[in-house]
Coordinates of C-alpha atoms and ligand atoms in Angstrom, one line a residue:
M1041 CA -61.9 8.4 35.5
N1042 CA -63.8 6.0 33.3
R1043 CA -62.1 2.7 32.8
N1044 CA -62.6 -0.1 30.3
I1045 CA -61.0 -3.5 30.7
V1046 CA -60.1 -5.2 27.5
E1047 CA -58.4 -8.4 26.7
T1048 CA -55.8 -8.7 24.0
A1049 CA -54.1 -12.0 23.3
G1050 CA -55.1 -13.1 26.8
N1051 CA -53.6 -10.1 28.5
R1052 CA -55.9 -7.9 30.6
L1053 CA -55.5 -4.2 30.0
A1054 CA -57.4 -1.3 31.7
L1055 CA -58.0 1.6 29.3
S1056 CA -58.9 5.0 30.7
N1057 CA -60.3 8.3 29.6
L1058 CA -61.3 7.0 26.2
E1059 CA -63.4 10.0 25.3
K1060 CA -60.7 12.6 26.1
A1061 CA -59.8 14.6 23.0
L1062 CA -56.0 14.2 22.8
Y1063 CA -55.9 16.3 19.6
P1064 CA -58.6 18.9 20.6
A1065 CA -58.4 21.0 17.4
V1066 CA -59.9 18.1 15.5
G1067 CA -61.5 16.2 18.3
F1068 CA -59.3 13.1 17.9
T1069 CA -59.9 11.1 21.0
K1070 CA -57.8 8.7 23.0
A1071 CA -60.1 5.9 21.8
Q1072 CA -59.1 6.9 18.2
V1073 CA -55.4 6.9 19.2
L1074 CA -55.8 3.4 20.6
E1075 CA -57.7 2.3 17.5
Y1076 CA -55.0 3.6 15.3
Y1077 CA -52.2 1.7 17.2
R1078 CA -54.4 -1.4 17.2
R1079 CA -54.7 -1.4 13.5
I1080 CA -51.2 -0.3 12.6
A1081 CA -49.8 -2.9 15.1
P1082 CA -48.8 -5.5 12.5
F1083 CA -46.7 -2.8 10.7
I1084 CA -45.2 -0.9 13.6
L1085 CA -44.3 -3.8 15.9
P1086 CA -41.4 -5.2 13.9
H1087 CA -39.8 -1.7 14.0
L1088 CA -40.3 -1.4 17.8
R1089 CA -39.2 -4.9 18.6
D1090 CA -36.4 -5.3 21.2
R1091 CA -35.6 -1.6 21.1
A1092 CA -35.5 0.6 24.2
L1093 CA -38.6 2.7 24.0
T1094 CA -38.6 6.4 24.8
L1095 CA -42.2 7.4 25.6
K1096 CA -43.3 10.9 24.8
R1097 CA -46.5 11.4 26.9
Y1098 CA -49.2 14.0 26.5
P1099 CA -51.5 13.2 29.4
D1100 CA -53.7 16.2 28.7
G1101 CA -53.4 16.2 24.9
V1102 CA -51.2 17.8 22.4
E1103 CA -52.0 21.4 23.4
K1104 CA -50.8 20.8 27.0
G1105 CA -47.5 19.7 28.4
F1106 CA -45.6 16.6 27.5
F1107 CA -42.7 14.6 29.0
F1108 CA -40.2 12.2 27.7
E1109 CA -39.9 9.0 29.7
K1110 CA -37.0 6.6 29.1
R1111 CA -37.5 4.4 32.1
C1112 CA -40.3 1.9 31.9
P1113 CA -43.0 3.1 34.3
S1114 CA -42.6 0.9 37.4
H1115 CA -46.4 0.1 37.6
H1116 CA -46.3 -1.8 34.3
P1117 CA -48.4 -4.9 33.9
S1118 CA -46.4 -8.2 34.5
W1119 CA -46.6 -9.2 30.9
V1120 CA -44.8 -6.1 29.6
Q1121 CA -41.3 -7.1 28.5
T1122 CA -38.5 -4.9 29.7
A1123 CA -34.7 -4.8 29.4
D1124 CA -31.9 -3.4 31.6
V1125 CA -29.7 -1.0 29.6
L1126 CA -26.6 0.8 30.8
R1127 CA -26.7 4.5 30.9
D1128 CA -23.8 6.8 30.3
D1129 CA -23.3 7.4 34.0
G1130 CA -22.9 3.6 34.5
E1131 CA -26.3 3.2 36.1
Q1132 CA -28.7 0.5 34.9
M1133 CA -32.1 1.6 33.6
N1134 CA -35.1 -0.6 33.0
V1135 CA -36.8 0.2 29.7
C1136 CA -40.0 -1.0 28.0
L1137 CA -39.8 -3.3 24.9
V1138 CA -42.9 -3.0 22.8
N1139 CA -42.9 -6.6 21.5
D1140 CA -46.6 -7.3 21.3
Q1141 CA -49.9 -5.6 20.6
A1142 CA -50.9 -5.6 24.3
T1143 CA -47.8 -3.6 25.2
L1144 CA -48.4 -1.2 22.3
L1145 CA -51.9 -0.5 23.6
W1146 CA -50.7 -0.2 27.1
V1147 CA -48.2 2.4 26.0
A1148 CA -50.8 4.3 23.9
N1149 CA -53.1 4.3 27.0
L1150 CA -50.4 6.2 28.9
A1151 CA -51.0 8.9 26.2
S1152 CA -47.5 8.2 24.8
L1153 CA -48.6 9.5 21.4
E1154 CA -45.1 9.4 20.0
L1155 CA -42.9 6.3 20.1
H1156 CA -39.1 6.9 19.8
V1157 CA -36.5 4.2 19.4
P1158 CA -32.7 3.9 19.1
M1159 CA -30.9 2.6 15.9
A1160 CA -29.7 -0.5 17.9
R1161 CA -31.6 -3.3 19.7
T1162 CA -31.1 -3.7 23.5
G1163 CA -29.3 -7.1 23.0
S1164 CA -26.6 -5.4 20.9
P1165 CA -26.6 -1.8 22.0
D1166 CA -23.4 -0.9 20.2
T1167 CA -24.5 -2.3 16.8
P1168 CA -26.8 0.0 14.8
D1169 CA -28.8 -2.0 12.4
A1170 CA -29.3 1.0 10.2
M1171 CA -27.9 4.4 9.5
V1172 CA -30.2 7.5 9.5
F1173 CA -30.0 10.9 7.8
D1174 CA -32.4 13.2 9.6
L1175 CA -33.2 16.0 7.1
D1176 CA -34.2 19.2 9.0
P1177 CA -35.4 22.1 6.8
G1178 CA -34.6 25.6 8.1
V1179 CA -37.3 28.1 7.1
P1180 CA -38.0 29.1 4.3
A1181 CA -36.7 25.6 3.2
D1182 CA -39.4 23.0 3.6
I1183 CA -40.2 19.4 3.1
L1184 CA -40.1 19.8 -0.7
D1185 CA -36.5 20.8 -0.5
C1186 CA -35.9 17.8 1.8
A1187 CA -37.5 15.5 -0.7
R1188 CA -35.2 16.8 -3.5
L1189 CA -32.2 16.4 -1.3
A1190 CA -33.3 12.9 -0.2
L1191 CA -33.4 11.9 -3.9
T1192 CA -29.8 13.3 -4.3
I1193 CA -28.7 11.3 -1.3
R1194 CA -30.4 8.2 -2.6
D1195 CA -28.5 8.6 -5.9
L1196 CA -25.2 9.2 -4.2
L1197 CA -25.7 6.1 -1.9
S1198 CA -26.8 4.1 -4.9
R1199 CA -23.5 4.8 -6.6
L1200 CA -21.8 3.5 -3.5
G1201 CA -23.9 0.3 -3.8
L1202 CA -26.2 1.2 -0.9
V1203 CA -30.0 0.9 -0.9
A1204 CA -31.9 3.5 1.2
F1205 CA -35.5 4.0 2.3
V1206 CA -37.3 7.2 3.3
K1207 CA -40.2 8.2 5.6
T1208 CA -41.8 11.5 6.6
S1209 CA -41.0 12.5 10.1
G1210 CA -44.6 13.5 10.5
Q1211 CA -43.3 17.0 11.4
K1212 CA -41.2 19.2 9.3
G1213 CA -38.7 17.0 7.5
L1214 CA -37.8 13.5 6.3
H1215 CA -35.8 10.6 7.6
L1216 CA -33.7 8.6 5.2
Y1217 CA -32.6 5.1 6.4
V1218 CA -29.9 2.8 5.1
P1219 CA -30.3 -0.8 6.3
L1220 CA -27.0 -2.4 7.5
N1221 CA -27.9 -5.4 9.7
R1222 CA -24.4 -6.6 10.1
P1223 CA -22.8 -7.4 13.4
E1224 CA -19.5 -5.6 12.8
T1225 CA -21.1 -2.1 12.3
T1226 CA -20.5 0.4 15.0
F1227 CA -22.0 3.9 15.7
E1228 CA -18.5 5.3 15.0
D1229 CA -18.9 3.8 11.5
T1230 CA -22.4 5.1 10.8
K1231 CA -21.6 8.5 12.3
E1232 CA -18.4 9.0 10.3
F1233 CA -20.0 7.8 7.1
S1234 CA -23.1 9.9 7.4
R1235 CA -21.0 13.0 8.4
A1236 CA -18.8 12.5 5.3
V1237 CA -21.9 12.3 3.1
A1238 CA -23.3 15.5 4.7
V1239 CA -20.0 17.4 4.3
I1240 CA -19.7 16.4 0.6
L1241 CA -23.3 17.6 -0.1
Q1242 CA -22.6 20.8 1.8
K1243 CA -19.6 21.4 -0.4
N1244 CA -21.5 20.6 -3.6
Y1245 CA -24.7 22.5 -2.6
P1246 CA -23.6 25.2 -0.2
D1247 CA -26.8 27.3 -0.6
L1248 CA -29.0 24.3 0.0
V1249 CA -27.3 22.1 2.6
T1250 CA -25.5 22.4 5.8
A1251 CA -23.7 19.7 7.8
K1252 CA -23.4 22.0 10.8
M1253 CA -25.6 21.8 13.9
A1254 CA -25.3 25.6 14.5
K1255 CA -28.7 27.2 14.1
D1256 CA -27.4 30.3 12.2
Q1257 CA -26.3 27.9 9.4
R1258 CA -29.8 26.7 8.9
P1259 CA -32.1 29.4 7.5
G1260 CA -33.0 28.4 3.9
R1261 CA -30.9 25.3 4.1
I1262 CA -31.5 21.7 5.0
F1263 CA -29.5 20.5 7.9
I1264 CA -28.4 16.9 7.3
N1265 CA -28.3 15.8 10.9
W1266 CA -25.8 12.9 10.8
S1267 CA -25.2 13.2 14.5
Q1268 CA -28.4 11.2 15.1
N1269 CA -26.3 8.1 14.5
D1270 CA -25.5 7.8 18.2
A1271 CA -26.2 5.0 20.7
K1272 CA -27.8 7.5 23.1
L1273 CA -30.2 9.1 20.6
T1274 CA -33.5 8.0 19.2
T1275 CA -35.5 8.7 16.1
V1276 CA -39.3 8.6 16.0
C1277 CA -40.4 5.1 14.9
A1278 CA -42.0 4.5 11.5
Y1279 CA -45.8 4.5 11.8
S1280 CA -45.7 6.5 15.1
L1281 CA -48.2 9.3 15.5
R1282 CA -46.8 12.8 16.0
A1283 CA -48.2 15.2 18.5
R1284 CA -49.0 18.1 16.2
E1285 CA -52.2 20.1 16.2
E1286 CA -53.7 17.3 14.0
P1287 CA -52.6 13.6 14.2
V1288 CA -50.0 13.0 11.6
V1289 CA -48.0 9.7 11.1
S1290 CA -44.3 9.2 10.4
F1291 CA -44.9 7.3 7.3
P1292 CA -42.7 5.4 4.8
L1293 CA -42.9 6.5 1.2
G1294 CA -41.8 4.8 -2.0
W1295 CA -39.1 6.7 -3.9
G1296 CA -41.4 7.0 -6.9
E1297 CA -44.0 8.7 -4.7
L1298 CA -41.5 11.0 -3.2
E1299 CA -40.3 12.1 -6.6
A1300 CA -43.9 12.7 -7.7
L1301 CA -44.6 14.7 -4.5
A1302 CA -41.5 16.7 -4.9
N1303 CA -42.5 17.6 -8.5
R1304 CA -46.0 18.4 -7.4
G1305 CA -44.9 21.1 -5.1
D1306 CA -47.5 20.9 -2.4
A1307 CA -45.9 20.4 1.0
R1308 CA -49.3 19.5 2.6
K1309 CA -49.4 16.3 0.5
F1310 CA -46.6 14.9 2.7
R1311 CA -49.0 14.8 5.6
I1312 CA -50.4 11.3 6.1
N1313 CA -53.2 11.1 8.7
P1314 CA -53.9 7.9 10.8
G1315 CA -56.8 6.8 8.6
E1316 CA -54.8 7.1 5.4
A1317 CA -51.8 5.4 7.1
V1318 CA -53.8 2.3 8.0
E1319 CA -55.5 2.1 4.6
R1320 CA -52.2 2.4 2.8
A1321 CA -50.2 0.0 5.0
E1322 CA -53.0 -2.6 4.7
K1323 CA -53.0 -2.1 0.9
D1324 CA -49.3 -1.8 0.1
G1325 CA -47.7 -3.6 3.1
D1326 CA -44.8 -2.2 5.1
L1327 CA -42.5 -0.2 2.7
F1328 CA -39.9 -0.3 5.5
R1329 CA -39.8 -4.1 5.9
E1330 CA -36.5 -4.5 4.1
L1331 CA -34.9 -2.1 6.5
L1332 CA -35.0 -4.9 9.1
V1333 CA -33.4 -7.7 7.0
K1334 CA -31.3 -6.3 4.2
E1335 CA -27.6 -6.7 4.9
Q1336 CA -25.3 -3.9 3.6
K1337 CA -21.7 -3.2 4.3
L1338 CA -20.6 0.5 4.5
P1339 CA -17.8 1.0 2.0
H1340 CA -14.6 2.8 2.9
L1341 CA -14.8 6.3 1.6
Ligands
LIG879 P1 -38.6 17.2 12.2 O1 -38.9 16.6 10.9 O2 -39.6 18.3 12.6 O3 -37.2 17.5 12.4 P2 -38.0 14.9 13.9 O4 -38.7 13.8 14.5 O5 -36.9 14.6 12.9 O6 -39.0 15.9 13.2 P3 -35.8 16.3 15.3 O7 -35.9 17.5 16.2 O8 -35.1 16.4 14.1 O9 -37.3 15.8 15.1 O10 -35.2 15.1 16.2 C1 -34.9 13.9 15.6 C2 -35.2 12.8 16.6 O11 -34.5 13.0 17.8 C3 -36.7 12.7 17.0 O12 -37.4 12.0 16.1 C4 -36.6 12.2 18.4 O13 -36.6 10.7 18.4 C5 -35.2 12.6 18.9 N1 -35.4 13.8 19.8 C6 -35.4 15.1 19.5 N2 -35.5 15.9 20.5 C7 -35.5 15.1 21.6 C8 -35.6 15.3 23.0 N3 -35.7 16.5 23.5 N4 -35.6 14.2 23.8 C9 -35.5 13.0 23.4 N5 -35.4 12.7 22.0 C10 -35.4 13.7 21.2
LIG880 MN1 -35.6 16.0 12.0

């Protein structure tokens, strides 16, 4: 194994197998994965901060096996911040907090291509700071249908006085987020509210939308997965890479751009690669930054 020792903000970090192609189809190497996370760090770190990280590791690249890892690997460097969280079975679990660039690179060096986080921070595990609508298209429905539905959801929420933000999942669909950032919000609130929205839309657009998890409901429809609003579950973090054949980023889009893309009718245009992600983030800033600060109260329906 080849090793390189780097220093980042005074922390020593050993990087390994830098030449290995983690995305063999396009020859995208581990060095390039690390370089992506180094450059996107200022944008992704605020969204990872103080959240229990779920690693999704691809030690031999995206064409080989992967594993999810919720526990922070015990061999972590001393400067990696961790937190103890309570699992359902009452056991404590030590998780990684990606609160600085060195930790982000350490995690990327573990070939954790994808970074997944819960809707709550570890200090307030029962308080989601946002509500998510995970829009999952059932073939032949695609991301274009998701985009049109996202616009409909945005309008519906807007009539209820709520601002929303949207990102690509980097895979098949879209994630729509509603910032809340209020200490009284519970997962019961966000789950009930998002389910109500999903059920109303299913009623209004029965051919296009389903609020039901059952797979047989999905072909040709978008499943509005409201059940992701759960303390135990995660969503891929904004700016995380995805482990597809080619590296694709889960990337925030402006509503104007989403509308333009939906009208343009080319699903491939939703694919943002790492180079483009860095360039756009550096030019436009973090389109998700308000998600972390905007306070909104869920109205009673
Ligand atoms: P897509 O657009 O293709 O649906 P996605 O990221 O939304 O991509 P989903 O299958 O809809 O993928 O899952 C939503 C989220 O749930 C994921 O982003 C991930 O954080 C989490 N998740 C899904 N499957 C698992 C799993 N087996 N273990 C842990 N977390 C998972
Ligand atoms: Mn999804």
